[in-house]
């Protein structure tokens, strides 16, 4: 799976995270992404930011904790 390969590359380049499980992290990201979409569908009256912006921020936070949000 391409996502797992990309996450492995990122983890390998991040000191202290080389041994983390990229497959598990990819599953967490997949579940979280579906959660964002599900919440927006099921709670349409909330003032949601764009789904893509939320998912991008979520992925950055999980893959590169401490990195500045854009």
C-alpha atoms as a printed R data frame, in Angstrom:
   type eleno elety resid chain resno       x      y      z
1  ATOM     1    CA   UNK     A     1   0.000  0.000  0.000
2  ATOM     2    CA   UNK     A     2   1.437  3.364 -1.053
3  ATOM     3    CA   UNK     A     3   0.322  5.161  2.110
4  ATOM     4    CA   UNK     A     4   2.261  2.714  4.287
5  ATOM     5    CA   UNK     A     5   5.370  3.199  2.130
6  ATOM     6    CA   UNK     A     6   5.102  6.989  2.445
7  ATOM     7    CA   UNK     A     7   4.635  6.804  6.201
8  ATOM     8    CA   UNK     A     8   7.653  4.471  6.471
9  ATOM     9    CA   UNK     A     9   9.744  7.043  4.608
10 ATOM    10    CA   UNK     A    10   8.613  9.825  6.936
11 ATOM    11    CA   UNK     A    11   9.202  7.769 10.075
12 ATOM    12    CA   UNK     A    12  12.650  6.678  8.854
13 ATOM    13    CA   UNK     A    13  13.594 10.330  8.387
14 ATOM    14    CA   UNK     A    14  12.290 11.358 11.817
15 ATOM    15    CA   UNK     A    15  14.763 10.728 14.651
16 ATOM    16    CA   UNK     A    16  13.266  8.558 17.377
17 ATOM    17    CA   UNK     A    17  10.368  7.293 15.286
18 ATOM    18    CA   UNK     A    18  12.141  4.838 12.987
19 ATOM    19    CA   UNK     A    19  10.761  1.779 14.791
20 ATOM    20    CA   UNK     A    20   7.097  2.867 14.819
21 ATOM    21    CA   UNK     A    21   4.573  0.683 13.021
22 ATOM    22    CA   UNK     A    22   3.695  2.400  9.740
23 ATOM    23    CA   UNK     A    23   0.859 -0.030  9.005
24 ATOM    24    CA   UNK     A    24  -0.815  0.709 12.329
25 ATOM    25    CA   UNK     A    25  -0.385  4.453 11.820
26 ATOM    26    CA   UNK     A    26  -1.925  4.201  8.339
27 ATOM    27    CA   UNK     A    27  -4.959  2.405  9.822
28 ATOM    28    CA   UNK     A    28  -5.306  5.097 12.479
29 ATOM    29    CA   UNK     A    29  -5.175  7.789  9.805
30 ATOM    30    CA   UNK     A    30  -7.748  5.966  7.684
31 ATOM    31    CA   UNK     A    31 -10.109  5.597 10.657
32 ATOM    32    CA   UNK     A    32  -9.645  9.229 11.667
33 ATOM    33    CA   UNK     A    33 -10.305 10.431  8.120
34 ATOM    34    CA   UNK     A    34 -13.550  8.468  8.001
35 ATOM    35    CA   UNK     A    35 -14.438  9.880 11.403
36 ATOM    36    CA   UNK     A    36 -14.084 13.459 10.133
37 ATOM    37    CA   UNK     A    37 -16.328 12.735  7.160
38 ATOM    38    CA   UNK     A    38 -18.866 10.833  9.262
39 ATOM    39    CA   UNK     A    39 -19.099 13.656 11.771
40 ATOM    40    CA   UNK     A    40 -19.642 16.240  9.042
41 ATOM    41    CA   UNK     A    41 -22.394 14.124  7.526
42 ATOM    42    CA   UNK     A    42 -24.097 13.362 10.847
43 ATOM    43    CA   UNK     A    43 -23.675 16.781 12.456
44 ATOM    44    CA   UNK     A    44 -24.370 19.139  9.550
45 ATOM    45    CA   UNK     A    45 -25.491 22.013 11.761
46 ATOM    46    CA   UNK     A    46 -22.018 22.476 13.253
47 ATOM    47    CA   UNK     A    47 -19.816 25.040 11.545
48 ATOM    48    CA   UNK     A    48 -17.184 22.655 10.204
49 ATOM    49    CA   UNK     A    49 -13.969 23.751  8.546
50 ATOM    50    CA   UNK     A    50 -13.376 22.193  5.138
51 ATOM    51    CA   UNK     A    51 -12.962 18.418  5.456
52 ATOM    52    CA   UNK     A    52  -9.710 18.464  3.500
53 ATOM    53    CA   UNK     A    53  -8.238 21.044  5.881
54 ATOM    54    CA   UNK     A    54  -9.227 18.988  8.932
55 ATOM    55    CA   UNK     A    55  -7.836 15.766  7.485
56 ATOM    56    CA   UNK     A    56  -4.571 17.410  6.424
57 ATOM    57    CA   UNK     A    57  -4.098 18.855  9.916
58 ATOM    58    CA   UNK     A    58  -4.968 15.519 11.474
59 ATOM    59    CA   UNK     A    59  -2.439 13.689  9.308
60 ATOM    60    CA   UNK     A    60   0.305 16.196 10.052
61 ATOM    61    CA   UNK     A    61  -0.382 15.908 13.783
62 ATOM    62    CA   UNK     A    62  -0.209 12.118 13.707
63 ATOM    63    CA   UNK     A    63   2.702 11.691 11.320
64 ATOM    64    CA   UNK     A    64   4.796 14.656 12.371
65 ATOM    65    CA   UNK     A    65   3.798 15.683 15.892
66 ATOM    66    CA   UNK     A    66   5.143 19.081 16.794
67 ATOM    67    CA   UNK     A    67   5.324 20.261 13.186
68 ATOM    68    CA   UNK     A    68   3.693 23.624 12.566
69 ATOM    69    CA   UNK     A    69   0.178 23.530 11.147
70 ATOM    70    CA   UNK     A    70  -0.227 25.306  7.843
